[in-house]
Amino acid sequence: SNMGHHHGCGDHSHAHHANQKALLISFFLILSFLVVEIIGGILTNSLALISDAGHMLSDAAALGLSLLALKMGEKQASETKTYGYKRFEILAALLNGVTLLLISVYIFYEAYHRFFDPPKVMSFGMLTVAGIGLIVNVLAAWILMKGDRSENLNLRSAFLHVLGDLLGSAGAIVAGLLILLFDWNIADPIVSVLVSVLVLISGWRVTKESVHILMEGRPVHIDLQEVKNKLLSLSGVTSVHDLHIWSITSGFPALSCHLVVDSRIDRDHVLHEAKAMLQKHFGIQHSTIQIEGEQMKKCTETDICN
């Protein structure tokens, strides 16, 4: 059985490695094209391209963050950072989110001016750049699909970013065609506003989620009351207090609580049952549980302990 177990661990690190490779390739693909798109946007005078580049930037940031999180998460816990560097991913995500919000605001501002006075856009150049962008995104999406998307939150969000980006490039292509065929220069600011709404939404979501985690918010998928009821239903447990559930990083929930137990009960057994239940039902692998007798409870309520 030892061999089988060893093989299992190998599988995990293999998936981890594949994820890293998929992220790295997509990251460089998108980063290099981002530069092309910004230059293209400036040369062809297309705001739609620049806004798509803004979305590409969010993409590159998401991929870079995911890579960084995988790398930093490998760093072991130390005496000063007792959880290791898992939180770093959230700090970086917050920065990413705020940047996206600023980019979208800038594009709205630019588009506002363009609506009243649509400037000439070099549609052919714009079409070319947007077309290449579409291909780059399809490639990146395909590479990420080969990774382990179901387990890894980071990889999934990176994949969604790339899909959003696909839409951005498609939008720029549509705008380019409209300008080329009908000379509708107004299509450029219209598409750029649509794309920056995408940027705004993803920026807001990332910002909200990372602030929630930094504020030690309760993991969205865990119901506090349900956890409390499940703990109370364990044999021997008479009450639950000081229950806290938070996230160390995305997909890493932690819990701490005090359980008051019947004095005749085997405490180690209760502890074992509680931990197993939390892991099985709520996916909480990191729990710290303090077990107290009835006496302790009375004493903390009256503040007189001899």
mmCIF file of C-alpha atoms in Angstrom:
data_model
loop_
_atom_site.group_PDB
_atom_site.id
_atom_site.type_symbol
_atom_site.label_atom_id
_atom_site.label_comp_id
_atom_site.label_asym_id
_atom_site.label_seq_id
_atom_site.Cartn_x
_atom_site.Cartn_y
_atom_site.Cartn_z
ATOM 1 C CA SER A 1 0.000 0.000 0.000
ATOM 2 C CA ASN A 2 2.998 2.245 0.559
ATOM 3 C CA MET A 3 3.725 2.285 -3.163
ATOM 4 C CA GLY A 4 0.145 3.240 -3.980
ATOM 5 C CA HIS A 5 0.237 6.093 -1.523
ATOM 6 C CA HIS A 6 3.508 7.351 -2.900
ATOM 7 C CA HIS A 7 2.057 7.245 -6.396
ATOM 8 C CA GLY A 8 -0.894 9.363 -5.233
ATOM 9 C CA CYS A 9 1.406 12.100 -3.966
ATOM 10 C CA GLY A 10 3.287 12.040 -7.241
ATOM 11 C CA ASP A 11 0.017 12.633 -9.081
ATOM 12 C CA HIS A 12 -0.703 15.715 -7.021
ATOM 13 C CA SER A 13 2.677 17.334 -7.662
ATOM 14 C CA HIS A 14 2.360 16.361 -11.314
ATOM 15 C CA ALA A 15 -0.947 18.269 -11.589
ATOM 16 C CA HIS A 16 0.608 21.179 -9.706
ATOM 17 C CA HIS A 17 3.520 21.214 -12.135
ATOM 18 C CA ALA A 18 1.203 20.990 -15.169
ATOM 19 C CA ASN A 19 -0.819 23.898 -13.801
ATOM 20 C CA GLN A 20 2.303 25.969 -13.387
ATOM 21 C CA LYS A 21 3.434 25.219 -16.903
ATOM 22 C CA ALA A 22 0.019 26.025 -18.412
ATOM 23 C CA LEU A 23 -0.092 29.305 -16.510
ATOM 24 C CA LEU A 24 3.447 30.240 -17.458
ATOM 25 C CA ILE A 25 2.943 29.698 -21.199
ATOM 26 C CA SER A 26 -0.392 31.567 -21.211
ATOM 27 C CA PHE A 27 1.130 34.368 -19.160
ATOM 28 C CA PHE A 28 3.959 34.979 -21.639
ATOM 29 C CA LEU A 29 1.612 34.668 -24.617
ATOM 30 C CA ILE A 30 -0.757 37.264 -23.245
ATOM 31 C CA LEU A 31 1.896 39.561 -21.827
ATOM 32 C CA SER A 32 3.750 39.799 -25.128
ATOM 33 C CA PHE A 33 0.529 40.423 -27.020
ATOM 34 C CA LEU A 34 -0.556 43.044 -24.480
ATOM 35 C CA VAL A 35 2.411 45.175 -25.518
ATOM 36 C CA VAL A 36 1.534 44.715 -29.213
ATOM 37 C CA GLU A 37 -2.068 45.706 -28.535
ATOM 38 C CA ILE A 38 -1.232 48.884 -26.630
ATOM 39 C CA ILE A 39 1.155 50.023 -29.373
ATOM 40 C CA GLY A 40 -1.418 49.007 -31.997
ATOM 41 C CA GLY A 41 -4.122 50.935 -30.175
ATOM 42 C CA ILE A 42 -2.028 54.090 -30.041
ATOM 43 C CA LEU A 43 -0.905 53.849 -33.681
ATOM 44 C CA THR A 44 -4.368 53.104 -35.102
ATOM 45 C CA ASN A 45 -6.009 55.552 -32.673
ATOM 46 C CA SER A 46 -8.415 52.842 -31.508
ATOM 47 C CA LEU A 47 -9.833 53.081 -27.998
ATOM 48 C CA ALA A 48 -11.445 49.654 -28.448
ATOM 49 C CA LEU A 49 -7.976 48.128 -28.812
ATOM 50 C CA ILE A 50 -6.683 50.023 -25.794
ATOM 51 C CA SER A 51 -9.648 48.910 -23.687
ATOM 52 C CA ASP A 52 -9.105 45.338 -24.838
ATOM 53 C CA ALA A 53 -5.475 45.778 -23.823
ATOM 54 C CA GLY A 54 -6.777 46.874 -20.420
ATOM 55 C CA HIS A 55 -8.636 43.605 -20.224
ATOM 56 C CA MET A 56 -5.537 41.765 -21.415
ATOM 57 C CA LEU A 57 -3.656 43.434 -18.586
ATOM 58 C CA SER A 58 -6.211 42.098 -16.122
ATOM 59 C CA ASP A 59 -5.640 38.739 -17.703
ATOM 60 C CA ALA A 60 -1.883 38.877 -17.477
ATOM 61 C CA ALA A 61 -2.234 40.041 -13.868
ATOM 62 C CA ALA A 62 -4.581 37.157 -13.051
ATOM 63 C CA LEU A 63 -2.216 34.650 -14.641
ATOM 64 C CA GLY A 64 0.826 36.227 -13.011
ATOM 65 C CA LEU A 65 -0.935 36.199 -9.639
ATOM 66 C CA SER A 66 -1.866 32.571 -10.016
ATOM 67 C CA LEU A 67 1.731 31.734 -10.800
ATOM 68 C CA LEU A 68 2.984 33.812 -7.918
ATOM 69 C CA ALA A 69 0.446 32.215 -5.590
ATOM 70 C CA LEU A 70 1.550 28.723 -6.630
ATOM 71 C CA LYS A 71 5.186 29.710 -6.150
ATOM 72 C CA MET A 72 4.755 31.699 -2.920
ATOM 73 C CA GLY A 73 2.373 29.077 -1.504
ATOM 74 C CA GLU A 74 5.247 26.599 -1.756
ATOM 75 C CA LYS A 75 7.309 28.694 0.649
ATOM 76 C CA GLN A 76 7.136 27.088 4.030
ATOM 77 C CA ALA A 77 5.691 28.667 7.142
ATOM 78 C CA SER A 78 8.259 30.406 9.330
ATOM 79 C CA GLU A 79 8.372 31.838 12.845
ATOM 80 C CA THR A 80 7.243 35.246 11.638
ATOM 81 C CA LYS A 81 4.800 34.045 8.969
ATOM 82 C CA THR A 82 3.087 31.149 10.705
ATOM 83 C CA TYR A 83 0.787 30.444 7.757
ATOM 84 C CA GLY A 84 3.580 30.686 5.205
ATOM 85 C CA TYR A 85 2.885 33.106 2.352
ATOM 86 C CA LYS A 86 -0.593 31.974 1.378
ATOM 87 C CA ARG A 87 -2.114 35.391 2.100
ATOM 88 C CA PHE A 88 0.184 37.021 -0.433
ATOM 89 C CA GLU A 89 -2.097 35.893 -3.242
ATOM 90 C CA ILE A 90 -4.967 37.886 -1.711
ATOM 91 C CA LEU A 91 -2.912 41.060 -1.350
ATOM 92 C CA ALA A 92 -1.875 40.757 -4.960
ATOM 93 C CA ALA A 93 -5.475 40.121 -6.017
ATOM 94 C CA LEU A 94 -6.568 43.293 -4.219
ATOM 95 C CA LEU A 95 -3.963 45.279 -6.123
ATOM 96 C CA ASN A 96 -5.113 43.657 -9.368
ATOM 97 C CA GLY A 97 -8.751 44.493 -8.638
ATOM 98 C CA VAL A 98 -8.100 48.140 -7.854
ATOM 99 C CA THR A 99 -5.971 48.532 -10.999
ATOM 100 C CA LEU A 100 -8.807 47.137 -13.111
ATOM 101 C CA LEU A 101 -11.282 49.589 -11.597
ATOM 102 C CA LEU A 102 -8.950 52.488 -12.435
ATOM 103 C CA ILE A 103 -8.415 51.266 -16.016
ATOM 104 C CA SER A 104 -12.146 50.965 -16.655
ATOM 105 C CA VAL A 105 -12.813 54.433 -15.241
ATOM 106 C CA TYR A 106 -10.134 55.861 -17.542
ATOM 107 C CA ILE A 107 -11.675 54.159 -20.590
ATOM 108 C CA PHE A 108 -15.173 55.424 -19.705
ATOM 109 C CA TYR A 109 -13.732 58.914 -19.470
ATOM 110 C CA GLU A 110 -11.969 58.653 -22.839
ATOM 111 C CA ALA A 111 -15.011 57.117 -24.559
ATOM 112 C CA TYR A 112 -17.227 59.904 -23.208
ATOM 113 C CA HIS A 113 -15.169 62.436 -25.168
ATOM 114 C CA ARG A 114 -15.114 60.244 -28.254
ATOM 115 C CA PHE A 115 -18.894 59.970 -28.404
ATOM 116 C CA PHE A 116 -19.195 63.682 -29.125
ATOM 117 C CA ASP A 117 -16.341 63.809 -31.576
ATOM 118 C CA PRO A 118 -15.485 60.372 -33.012
ATOM 119 C CA PRO A 119 -11.881 60.561 -34.279
ATOM 120 C CA LYS A 120 -10.614 58.719 -37.347
ATOM 121 C CA VAL A 121 -9.570 55.154 -36.610
ATOM 122 C CA MET A 122 -7.271 53.135 -38.883
ATOM 123 C CA SER A 123 -9.686 50.254 -39.198
ATOM 124 C CA PHE A 124 -7.458 47.904 -41.159
ATOM 125 C CA GLY A 125 -4.634 48.021 -38.638
ATOM 126 C CA MET A 126 -7.166 47.734 -35.850
ATOM 127 C CA LEU A 127 -8.715 44.633 -37.436
ATOM 128 C CA THR A 128 -5.316 42.996 -37.838
ATOM 129 C CA VAL A 129 -4.309 43.562 -34.220
ATOM 130 C CA ALA A 130 -7.711 42.452 -32.880
ATOM 131 C CA GLY A 131 -7.600 39.357 -35.089
ATOM 132 C CA ILE A 132 -4.211 38.325 -33.725
ATOM 133 C CA GLY A 133 -5.578 39.035 -30.231
ATOM 134 C CA LEU A 134 -8.429 36.637 -30.791
ATOM 135 C CA ILE A 135 -6.020 33.891 -31.873
ATOM 136 C CA VAL A 136 -3.745 34.518 -28.863
ATOM 137 C CA ASN A 137 -6.721 34.195 -26.507
ATOM 138 C CA VAL A 138 -8.004 31.020 -28.122
ATOM 139 C CA LEU A 139 -4.522 29.549 -27.722
ATOM 140 C CA ALA A 140 -4.270 30.612 -24.073
ATOM 141 C CA ALA A 141 -7.731 29.226 -23.310
ATOM 142 C CA TRP A 142 -6.817 25.926 -24.944
ATOM 143 C CA ILE A 143 -3.595 25.672 -22.928
ATOM 144 C CA LEU A 144 -5.404 26.437 -19.663
ATOM 145 C CA MET A 145 -8.092 23.867 -20.422
ATOM 146 C CA LYS A 146 -5.385 21.216 -20.275
ATOM 147 C CA GLY A 147 -4.633 22.237 -16.654
ATOM 148 C CA ASP A 148 -6.521 21.069 -13.602
ATOM 149 C CA ARG A 149 -9.361 23.582 -13.723
ATOM 150 C CA SER A 150 -11.810 21.813 -11.421
ATOM 151 C CA GLU A 151 -9.640 21.883 -8.280
ATOM 152 C CA ASN A 152 -7.638 25.058 -8.571
ATOM 153 C CA LEU A 153 -9.533 28.295 -7.974
ATOM 154 C CA ASN A 154 -6.664 30.314 -9.388
ATOM 155 C CA LEU A 155 -6.599 28.391 -12.618
ATOM 156 C CA ARG A 156 -10.366 28.644 -12.987
ATOM 157 C CA SER A 157 -10.385 32.421 -12.545
ATOM 158 C CA ALA A 158 -7.502 32.753 -15.009
ATOM 159 C CA PHE A 159 -9.492 30.694 -17.520
ATOM 160 C CA LEU A 160 -12.558 32.928 -17.077
ATOM 161 C CA HIS A 161 -10.381 36.005 -17.581
ATOM 162 C CA VAL A 162 -9.164 34.605 -20.886
ATOM 163 C CA LEU A 163 -12.735 33.902 -21.997
ATOM 164 C CA GLY A 164 -13.700 37.479 -21.154
ATOM 165 C CA ASP A 165 -10.737 38.610 -23.170
ATOM 166 C CA LEU A 166 -11.919 36.604 -26.152
ATOM 167 C CA LEU A 167 -15.092 38.687 -26.065
ATOM 168 C CA GLY A 168 -13.024 41.872 -25.937
ATOM 169 C CA SER A 169 -11.038 40.931 -29.013
ATOM 170 C CA ALA A 170 -14.214 39.861 -30.821
ATOM 171 C CA GLY A 171 -15.737 43.242 -29.970
ATOM 172 C CA ALA A 172 -12.736 45.075 -31.369
ATOM 173 C CA ILE A 173 -13.012 43.013 -34.558
ATOM 174 C CA VAL A 174 -16.698 43.949 -34.910
ATOM 175 C CA ALA A 175 -15.884 47.627 -34.363
ATOM 176 C CA GLY A 176 -13.055 47.417 -36.890
ATOM 177 C CA LEU A 177 -15.382 45.877 -39.489
ATOM 178 C CA LEU A 178 -18.065 48.535 -38.903
ATOM 179 C CA ILE A 179 -15.500 51.305 -39.349
ATOM 180 C CA LEU A 180 -13.962 49.647 -42.402
ATOM 181 C CA LEU A 181 -17.279 48.936 -44.152
ATOM 182 C CA PHE A 182 -19.531 51.799 -43.068
ATOM 183 C CA ASP A 183 -17.103 54.370 -41.722
ATOM 184 C CA TRP A 184 -18.879 54.285 -38.350
ATOM 185 C CA ASN A 185 -16.110 55.671 -36.166
ATOM 186 C CA ILE A 186 -18.579 55.803 -33.265
ATOM 187 C CA ALA A 187 -18.395 51.984 -33.114
ATOM 188 C CA ASP A 188 -14.968 52.382 -31.505
ATOM 189 C CA PRO A 189 -16.073 54.163 -28.301
ATOM 190 C CA ILE A 190 -19.233 52.000 -28.109
ATOM 191 C CA VAL A 191 -17.256 48.766 -28.121
ATOM 192 C CA SER A 192 -14.647 50.166 -25.744
ATOM 193 C CA VAL A 193 -17.387 51.003 -23.220
ATOM 194 C CA LEU A 194 -18.815 47.471 -23.507
ATOM 195 C CA VAL A 195 -15.392 45.933 -22.964
ATOM 196 C CA SER A 196 -14.592 48.202 -20.041
ATOM 197 C CA VAL A 197 -17.865 47.167 -18.393
ATOM 198 C CA LEU A 198 -16.387 43.645 -18.425
ATOM 199 C CA VAL A 199 -13.191 45.020 -16.908
ATOM 200 C CA LEU A 200 -15.195 46.930 -14.299
ATOM 201 C CA ILE A 201 -17.189 43.852 -13.278
ATOM 202 C CA SER A 202 -14.166 41.588 -12.916
ATOM 203 C CA GLY A 203 -12.277 44.345 -11.098
ATOM 204 C CA TRP A 204 -15.130 44.855 -8.667
ATOM 205 C CA ARG A 205 -15.481 41.136 -8.012
ATOM 206 C CA VAL A 206 -11.780 40.595 -7.371
ATOM 207 C CA THR A 207 -11.624 43.657 -5.101
ATOM 208 C CA LYS A 208 -14.710 42.616 -3.127
ATOM 209 C CA GLU A 209 -13.546 39.029 -2.649
ATOM 210 C CA SER A 210 -10.028 39.953 -1.602
ATOM 211 C CA VAL A 211 -11.239 42.612 0.854
ATOM 212 C CA HIS A 212 -13.663 40.044 2.311
ATOM 213 C CA ILE A 213 -10.800 37.598 2.894
ATOM 214 C CA LEU A 214 -8.509 40.301 4.305
ATOM 215 C CA MET A 215 -11.305 41.327 6.697
ATOM 216 C CA GLU A 216 -11.384 37.689 7.911
ATOM 217 C CA GLY A 217 -14.849 37.303 6.378
ATOM 218 C CA ARG A 218 -16.714 34.023 6.513
ATOM 219 C CA PRO A 219 -16.078 31.783 3.465
ATOM 220 C CA VAL A 220 -19.105 32.270 1.206
ATOM 221 C CA HIS A 221 -19.923 28.584 0.829
ATOM 222 C CA ILE A 222 -19.977 27.817 4.560
ATOM 223 C CA ASP A 223 -23.094 28.444 6.645
ATOM 224 C CA LEU A 224 -22.138 29.452 10.187
ATOM 225 C CA GLN A 225 -25.427 28.327 11.735
ATOM 226 C CA GLU A 226 -25.159 24.946 10.060
ATOM 227 C CA VAL A 227 -21.632 24.468 11.419
ATOM 228 C CA LYS A 228 -22.873 25.356 14.886
ATOM 229 C CA ASN A 229 -25.804 22.922 14.697
ATOM 230 C CA LYS A 230 -23.586 20.112 13.412
ATOM 231 C CA LEU A 231 -21.119 20.667 16.275
ATOM 232 C CA LEU A 232 -23.953 20.713 18.829
ATOM 233 C CA SER A 233 -25.301 17.443 17.457
ATOM 234 C CA LEU A 234 -22.083 15.605 18.360
ATOM 235 C CA SER A 235 -22.621 13.355 21.374
ATOM 236 C CA GLY A 236 -21.445 14.941 24.623
ATOM 237 C CA VAL A 237 -21.314 18.521 23.319
ATOM 238 C CA THR A 238 -23.577 20.803 25.362
ATOM 239 C CA SER A 239 -22.717 24.204 23.879
ATOM 240 C CA VAL A 240 -20.529 25.986 21.332
ATOM 241 C CA HIS A 241 -19.082 29.463 21.748
ATOM 242 C CA ASP A 242 -16.387 31.736 20.256
ATOM 243 C CA LEU A 243 -16.950 30.168 16.849
ATOM 244 C CA HIS A 244 -14.869 31.826 14.107
ATOM 245 C CA ILE A 245 -14.571 30.800 10.467
ATOM 246 C CA TRP A 246 -12.329 32.660 8.067
ATOM 247 C CA SER A 247 -10.115 32.088 5.023
ATOM 248 C CA ILE A 248 -6.356 32.136 5.033
ATOM 249 C CA THR A 249 -6.389 32.336 1.253
ATOM 250 C CA SER A 250 -8.922 31.330 -1.398
ATOM 251 C CA GLY A 251 -9.937 27.713 -0.937
ATOM 252 C CA PHE A 252 -8.225 27.443 2.476
ATOM 253 C CA PRO A 253 -10.870 27.866 5.214
ATOM 254 C CA ALA A 254 -9.923 27.847 8.897
ATOM 255 C CA LEU A 255 -12.037 27.506 12.017
ATOM 256 C CA SER A 256 -11.636 27.980 15.730
ATOM 257 C CA CYS A 257 -14.181 27.405 18.490
ATOM 258 C CA HIS A 258 -14.750 26.358 22.086
ATOM 259 C CA LEU A 259 -16.872 23.291 22.791
ATOM 260 C CA VAL A 260 -18.379 22.776 26.216
ATOM 261 C CA VAL A 261 -18.707 19.033 26.889
ATOM 262 C CA ASP A 262 -20.285 16.720 29.408
ATOM 263 C CA SER A 263 -17.751 15.884 32.148
ATOM 264 C CA ARG A 264 -18.242 12.113 31.673
ATOM 265 C CA ILE A 265 -17.344 12.178 27.990
ATOM 266 C CA ASP A 266 -14.021 11.164 26.385
ATOM 267 C CA ARG A 267 -12.665 14.513 25.210
ATOM 268 C CA ASP A 268 -10.215 13.101 22.690
ATOM 269 C CA HIS A 269 -13.057 11.219 21.057
ATOM 270 C CA VAL A 270 -15.157 14.407 20.803
ATOM 271 C CA LEU A 271 -12.220 16.292 19.330
ATOM 272 C CA HIS A 272 -11.579 13.555 16.789
ATOM 273 C CA GLU A 273 -15.260 13.443 15.786
ATOM 274 C CA ALA A 274 -15.540 17.218 15.492
ATOM 275 C CA LYS A 275 -12.463 17.497 13.281
ATOM 276 C CA ALA A 276 -13.588 14.642 11.046
ATOM 277 C CA MET A 277 -17.069 16.144 10.690
ATOM 278 C CA LEU A 278 -15.713 19.609 9.805
ATOM 279 C CA GLN A 279 -13.484 18.145 7.145
ATOM 280 C CA LYS A 280 -16.120 15.851 5.673
ATOM 281 C CA HIS A 281 -19.069 18.241 5.635
ATOM 282 C CA PHE A 282 -17.476 21.640 5.164
ATOM 283 C CA GLY A 283 -14.032 20.920 3.739
ATOM 284 C CA ILE A 284 -12.394 22.654 6.708
ATOM 285 C CA GLN A 285 -9.027 20.978 7.219
ATOM 286 C CA HIS A 286 -7.552 23.597 9.503
ATOM 287 C CA SER A 287 -9.501 23.687 12.771
ATOM 288 C CA THR A 288 -8.480 24.628 16.297
ATOM 289 C CA ILE A 289 -10.925 23.425 18.928
ATOM 290 C CA GLN A 290 -10.751 24.146 22.644
ATOM 291 C CA ILE A 291 -12.691 21.696 24.781
ATOM 292 C CA GLU A 292 -14.047 22.818 28.144
ATOM 293 C CA GLY A 293 -16.046 21.164 30.932
ATOM 294 C CA GLU A 294 -19.277 22.580 32.357
ATOM 295 C CA GLN A 295 -17.369 24.067 35.345
ATOM 296 C CA MET A 296 -15.217 26.166 33.041
ATOM 297 C CA LYS A 297 -18.317 27.637 31.439
ATOM 298 C CA LYS A 298 -19.861 28.705 34.750
ATOM 299 C CA CYS A 299 -16.575 30.210 35.810
ATOM 300 C CA THR A 300 -16.177 32.325 32.658
ATOM 301 C CA GLU A 301 -19.773 33.546 32.961
ATOM 302 C CA THR A 302 -19.321 34.806 36.521
ATOM 303 C CA ASP A 303 -15.666 35.830 36.176
ATOM 304 C CA ILE A 304 -14.890 34.175 39.502
ATOM 305 C CA CYS A 305 -12.508 31.280 39.164
ATOM 306 C CA ASN A 306 -10.794 29.698 42.114
#
